[in-house]
Short mmCIF file of C-alpha atoms in Angstrom, two decimals:
data_model
loop_
_atom_site.label_atom_id
_atom_site.label_comp_id
_atom_site.label_asym_id
_atom_site.label_seq_id
_atom_site.Cartn_x
_atom_site.Cartn_y
_atom_site.Cartn_z
CA LYS A 12 0.00 0.00 0.00
CA ALA A 13 2.91 2.37 0.65
CA LEU A 14 3.96 2.11 -3.01
CA GLU A 15 0.54 3.32 -4.13
CA LEU A 16 1.07 6.54 -2.18
CA ILE A 17 4.32 7.43 -3.95
CA GLU A 18 4.06 9.95 -6.78
CA GLY A 19 6.66 10.16 -9.53
CA ILE A 20 9.37 7.79 -10.70
CA PHE A 21 11.53 5.64 -8.46
CA SER A 22 13.50 2.47 -7.91
CA PHE A 23 14.78 1.60 -4.46
CA ALA A 24 15.81 -1.13 -2.05
CA PHE A 25 14.51 -1.38 1.51
CA TYR A 26 16.29 -3.59 4.05
CA ASP A 27 14.47 -4.79 7.15
CA LYS A 28 17.44 -5.64 9.37
CA LYS A 29 15.34 -7.22 12.12
CA LYS A 30 13.39 -9.57 9.84
CA GLN A 31 16.29 -10.04 7.39
CA ILE A 32 14.16 -9.12 4.40
CA ILE A 33 15.01 -7.02 1.33
CA TRP A 34 12.42 -5.27 -0.81
CA LEU A 35 13.31 -4.13 -4.33
CA CYS A 36 10.69 -1.82 -5.86
CA ARG A 37 10.29 -0.16 -9.26
CA ASP A 38 7.95 2.63 -10.35
CA HIS A 39 4.66 2.27 -12.21
CA PHE A 40 6.05 2.33 -15.77
CA GLY A 41 9.65 1.37 -15.16
CA ILE A 42 11.22 4.74 -15.90
CA LYS A 43 13.92 4.32 -13.27
CA PRO A 44 16.22 1.34 -13.94
CA LEU A 45 16.64 -1.54 -11.50
CA TYR A 46 18.56 -4.72 -12.33
CA TYR A 47 18.98 -7.85 -10.27
CA SER A 48 20.66 -11.24 -10.33
CA LEU A 49 19.98 -14.44 -8.40
CA GLU A 50 23.45 -15.78 -9.08
CA ASN A 51 24.83 -16.86 -5.68
CA GLY A 52 22.07 -15.05 -3.77
CA LEU A 53 20.36 -11.75 -4.54
CA SER A 54 22.36 -8.83 -5.89
CA PHE A 55 21.04 -5.65 -7.47
CA SER A 56 22.07 -2.35 -9.00
CA SER A 57 20.72 0.64 -10.91
CA SER A 58 23.08 -0.23 -13.79
CA GLN A 59 24.10 -3.41 -15.56
CA ASP A 60 27.74 -2.47 -15.10
CA GLY A 61 27.38 -2.63 -11.36
CA LEU A 62 26.04 -6.17 -11.48
CA ASN A 63 28.48 -7.33 -14.15
CA ASN A 64 31.38 -6.22 -11.99
CA TYR A 65 29.93 -7.98 -8.94
CA ILE A 66 28.79 -11.37 -10.27
CA CYS A 67 31.35 -11.91 -13.04
CA GLU A 68 35.00 -12.66 -12.57
CA PRO A 69 37.39 -10.11 -14.09
CA ASN A 70 37.85 -10.57 -17.85
CA LYS A 71 35.04 -13.15 -17.97
CA VAL A 72 32.05 -10.87 -18.58
CA ASN A 73 31.94 -11.94 -22.23
CA SER A 74 31.27 -15.55 -21.21
CA PHE A 75 27.86 -14.50 -19.89
CA PHE A 76 26.64 -12.84 -23.10
CA SER A 77 23.02 -13.68 -23.85
CA GLU A 78 22.09 -14.51 -27.44
CA LYS A 79 18.47 -13.66 -26.66
CA GLY A 80 19.49 -10.27 -25.29
CA ILE A 81 21.63 -9.41 -28.30
CA LEU A 82 18.87 -10.42 -30.72
CA SER A 83 16.37 -8.32 -28.75
CA TYR A 84 18.63 -5.27 -29.11
CA LEU A 85 19.26 -5.82 -32.83
CA GLN A 86 15.54 -6.28 -33.56
CA LEU A 87 14.07 -3.54 -31.35
CA GLY A 88 16.92 -1.11 -30.70
CA TYR A 89 16.70 -1.83 -26.95
CA ASN A 90 16.47 -4.80 -24.60
CA LEU A 91 13.30 -6.30 -23.23
CA PRO A 92 13.32 -6.56 -19.40
CA ASN A 93 14.15 -10.27 -19.33
CA SER A 94 16.49 -10.18 -22.33
CA GLN A 95 19.62 -8.40 -21.13
CA HIS A 96 23.09 -8.73 -22.65
CA ASN A 97 24.22 -10.69 -19.60
CA ASN A 98 22.23 -13.91 -19.16
CA LYS A 99 22.74 -13.73 -15.39
CA VAL A 100 21.07 -10.31 -15.15
CA LYS A 101 17.42 -9.32 -15.44
CA ALA A 102 15.52 -6.04 -15.15
CA LEU A 103 12.77 -5.82 -12.55
CA LEU A 104 9.53 -5.38 -14.46
CA PRO A 105 7.66 -2.04 -14.27
CA GLY A 106 5.15 -1.85 -11.44
CA HIS A 107 6.72 -4.86 -9.66
CA TYR A 108 8.63 -5.53 -6.47
CA ILE A 109 10.85 -8.31 -5.17
CA TYR A 110 10.45 -9.71 -1.64
CA HIS A 111 13.62 -11.54 -0.65
CA ASP A 112 13.80 -13.55 2.56
CA ILE A 113 17.52 -13.76 3.38
CA LYS A 114 17.22 -16.36 6.18
CA ASN A 115 15.26 -18.86 4.09
CA SER A 116 16.69 -17.87 0.68
CA ILE A 117 13.20 -17.34 -0.74
CA THR A 118 12.60 -14.77 -3.49
CA THR A 119 9.07 -13.71 -4.40
CA PHE A 120 8.00 -11.46 -7.29
CA LYS A 121 4.84 -9.39 -7.02
CA LYS A 122 3.02 -6.95 -9.29
CA TRP A 123 1.81 -3.90 -7.37
CA PHE A 124 0.57 -1.73 -10.26
CA GLU A 125 -1.26 -2.41 -13.49
CA PRO A 126 -2.77 0.22 -15.83
CA SER A 127 -6.52 0.03 -16.27
CA THR A 128 -7.59 -1.82 -19.42
CA LYS A 129 -11.14 -0.48 -19.30
CA ASP A 130 -12.43 1.67 -22.12
CA ARG A 131 -13.20 4.60 -19.89
CA TYR A 132 -14.70 6.70 -22.64
CA SER A 133 -17.30 4.19 -23.84
CA ASN A 134 -18.20 3.14 -20.28
CA ARG A 135 -18.19 6.56 -18.71
CA ASP A 136 -21.10 8.11 -16.91
CA PRO A 137 -23.29 9.75 -19.62
CA LYS A 138 -23.72 12.72 -17.28
CA ILE A 139 -20.02 13.53 -17.66
CA SER A 140 -19.63 15.63 -20.78
CA HIS A 141 -16.78 15.61 -23.25
CA LYS A 142 -16.01 19.19 -22.24
CA SER A 143 -15.78 18.15 -18.59
CA ILE A 144 -13.27 15.41 -19.47
CA LEU A 145 -11.09 17.91 -21.33
CA THR A 146 -11.29 20.40 -18.47
CA ASN A 147 -10.29 17.81 -15.88
CA THR A 148 -7.42 16.61 -18.08
CA GLU A 149 -6.17 20.17 -18.49
CA LYS A 150 -6.26 20.75 -14.73
CA LEU A 151 -4.36 17.52 -14.12
CA ILE A 152 -1.67 18.41 -16.68
CA GLU A 153 -1.25 21.87 -15.21
CA LYS A 154 -0.94 20.49 -11.67
CA ILE A 155 1.65 17.86 -12.59
CA ILE A 156 3.82 20.17 -14.72
CA LYS A 157 3.88 22.86 -12.03
CA GLU A 158 4.93 20.25 -9.47
CA GLN A 159 7.73 19.04 -11.74
CA SER A 160 8.91 22.63 -12.33
CA VAL A 161 10.08 23.03 -8.75
CA SER A 162 13.86 22.90 -8.45
CA ASP A 163 16.61 24.21 -6.19
CA THR A 164 18.42 25.54 -9.27
CA GLU A 165 17.42 27.42 -12.41
CA GLY A 166 15.37 25.21 -14.73
CA SER A 167 14.63 25.15 -18.44
CA ILE A 168 12.66 23.37 -21.17
CA PHE A 169 13.86 21.53 -24.26
CA LEU A 170 11.33 22.89 -26.70
CA SER A 171 10.34 21.47 -30.09
CA GLY A 172 7.35 22.03 -32.32
CA GLY A 173 5.47 19.07 -30.86
CA ILE A 174 2.46 18.92 -28.56
CA ASP A 175 4.42 17.41 -25.68
CA SER A 176 6.94 20.17 -24.97
CA THR A 177 4.37 22.82 -25.93
CA LEU A 178 2.07 21.56 -23.15
CA ILE A 179 4.96 21.87 -20.71
CA ALA A 180 5.81 25.40 -21.90
CA ALA A 181 2.19 26.50 -21.53
CA ASN A 182 1.84 25.20 -17.97
CA VAL A 183 5.32 25.48 -16.48
CA ASP A 184 5.83 27.50 -13.28
CA LYS A 185 7.68 30.62 -14.49
CA ASN A 186 9.06 31.19 -11.00
CA TYR A 187 11.40 28.25 -11.57
CA VAL A 188 11.63 27.91 -15.36
CA LYS A 189 12.27 30.93 -17.55
CA LYS A 190 14.48 29.57 -20.35
CA ALA A 191 13.90 27.24 -23.28
CA TYR A 192 16.32 25.58 -25.70
CA THR A 193 15.74 24.19 -29.16
CA ILE A 194 17.69 22.90 -32.16
CA LYS A 195 17.73 24.09 -35.75
CA TYR A 196 18.66 21.13 -37.94
CA LEU A 197 20.98 22.06 -40.80
CA ASP A 198 21.28 18.65 -42.47
CA LYS A 199 17.54 18.07 -42.98
CA LYS A 200 15.31 21.10 -43.33
CA SER A 201 12.14 19.00 -43.00
CA ASN A 202 13.12 18.23 -39.38
CA ASP A 203 13.53 21.89 -38.49
CA GLU A 204 10.76 23.02 -36.11
CA SER A 205 12.67 25.91 -34.59
CA TYR A 206 10.26 28.43 -36.10
CA ILE A 207 7.38 26.74 -34.25
CA ALA A 208 9.41 26.69 -31.03
CA GLU A 209 10.02 30.44 -31.45
CA LYS A 210 6.29 31.12 -31.59
CA VAL A 211 5.56 28.87 -28.60
CA ALA A 212 8.31 30.49 -26.51
CA ARG A 213 7.09 33.96 -27.38
CA ASP A 214 3.46 33.14 -26.55
CA CYS A 215 4.47 31.46 -23.27
CA GLY A 216 6.87 34.19 -22.16
CA LEU A 217 10.03 32.07 -22.27
CA GLU A 218 13.55 33.16 -23.22
CA LEU A 219 14.49 30.91 -26.15
CA SER A 220 17.99 29.96 -27.30
CA ILE A 221 18.31 28.30 -30.73
CA PHE A 222 21.40 26.24 -31.58
CA GLU A 223 22.24 24.99 -35.07
CA PHE A 224 22.91 21.25 -35.27
CA ASP A 225 24.48 19.36 -38.15
CA PHE A 226 24.14 15.62 -37.61
CA PHE A 227 26.88 14.72 -40.12
CA ASN A 228 29.41 17.13 -38.65
CA TYR A 229 28.93 16.15 -35.01
CA ASP A 230 31.47 14.08 -33.12
CA ILE A 231 29.34 10.95 -32.82
CA ASP A 232 32.03 8.86 -31.12
CA LYS A 233 32.47 11.28 -28.23
CA ALA A 234 28.72 11.84 -27.88
CA ALA A 235 28.01 8.10 -27.82
CA ASP A 236 30.76 7.56 -25.27
CA ARG A 237 29.34 10.31 -23.02
CA GLN A 238 25.81 8.95 -23.21
CA LEU A 239 26.82 5.34 -22.57
CA LYS A 240 28.71 6.42 -19.47
CA ILE A 241 25.50 8.06 -18.23
CA THR A 242 22.91 5.47 -19.28
CA LYS A 243 25.13 2.39 -18.91
CA TYR A 244 22.78 0.93 -21.47
CA PRO A 245 22.86 0.82 -25.30
CA PHE A 246 19.82 1.91 -27.27
CA ALA A 247 19.52 2.59 -31.00
CA ASN A 248 17.92 6.03 -31.16
CA SER A 249 19.78 8.74 -33.07
CA THR A 250 17.97 11.53 -31.20
CA VAL A 251 20.37 10.88 -28.32
CA LEU A 252 22.96 12.77 -30.37
CA SER A 253 20.91 15.95 -30.72
CA THR A 254 19.89 15.68 -27.06
CA ASP A 255 23.54 15.32 -26.09
CA PHE A 256 24.35 18.43 -28.15
CA LEU A 257 21.59 20.47 -26.51
CA CYS A 258 22.57 19.30 -23.02
CA GLN A 259 26.13 20.44 -23.66
CA LYS A 260 24.92 23.89 -24.69
CA ALA A 261 22.51 24.28 -21.76
CA SER A 262 25.13 23.06 -19.29
CA LYS A 263 27.59 25.72 -20.44
CA GLU A 264 24.96 28.31 -19.52
CA GLY A 265 24.72 26.93 -15.99
CA ILE A 266 21.51 24.93 -16.48
CA ARG A 267 21.30 21.79 -14.32
CA MET A 268 17.61 20.91 -14.65
CA THR A 269 15.44 20.74 -17.74
CA LEU A 270 11.96 19.47 -18.56
CA VAL A 271 11.37 17.42 -21.72
CA GLY A 272 8.27 16.02 -23.39
CA ASP A 273 9.48 12.45 -23.91
CA GLY A 274 6.67 9.95 -23.52
CA GLY A 275 3.87 12.39 -24.27
CA ASP A 276 3.32 11.02 -27.78
CA GLU A 277 1.72 7.88 -26.39
CA ILE A 278 -0.96 9.92 -24.61
CA PHE A 279 -1.42 13.07 -26.69
CA GLY A 280 -0.40 11.97 -30.19
CA GLY A 281 2.46 14.49 -30.43
#
């Protein structure tokens, strides 16, 4: 029940010293990483590197490569939770927790969250109008974005021409976030939405900085190396390069927190 009270994203371990029990918990949609292994007992880490270094002997990591994990990456561009590169390592599923009894060496997996599969629109109360649904959704978006705007340092927005970041710009708390950053693509004009970002920033009262980005003249090797050191996890999405570029620019201006619209497409069709 405690997990249901937590808002936001998380992954954590809780150790009950008296009862000799460990709880491993992951957030609703698995945004925060949490990996575990049952090789010689329970071990866990927020990165695969941490577990590889713990459960594998030096210079023998390659012997644990998983064919299933490699195929998953080559087919999808990322790994499924139970198809990691190391066959001794698994990712805790989203909305799940592990209950590990150290004394009796018993490990139990439980699901604590599952999204509703009901068609809420077709089964809704006929007294609730379409306008009311939109109004309530707008209030919820505004509340969440304002909560996420709070920071102990100056914040910003990575702004594009899409619905996702535009929703953030329109509802962000201007007491904490006053700047926005966007990219002007030089290699492919059809990808350039900087002119839309300019209009959004102007209408929302944000100070916008536009940086020109040329995909084919960017140091991909260094960018990939930087990102892999951060994520500790390979994924085949070229937008990581432009994001890396924008992060470098924002960081040089002293920005340490930024809001992005990743994940909004699935809900709002951005």
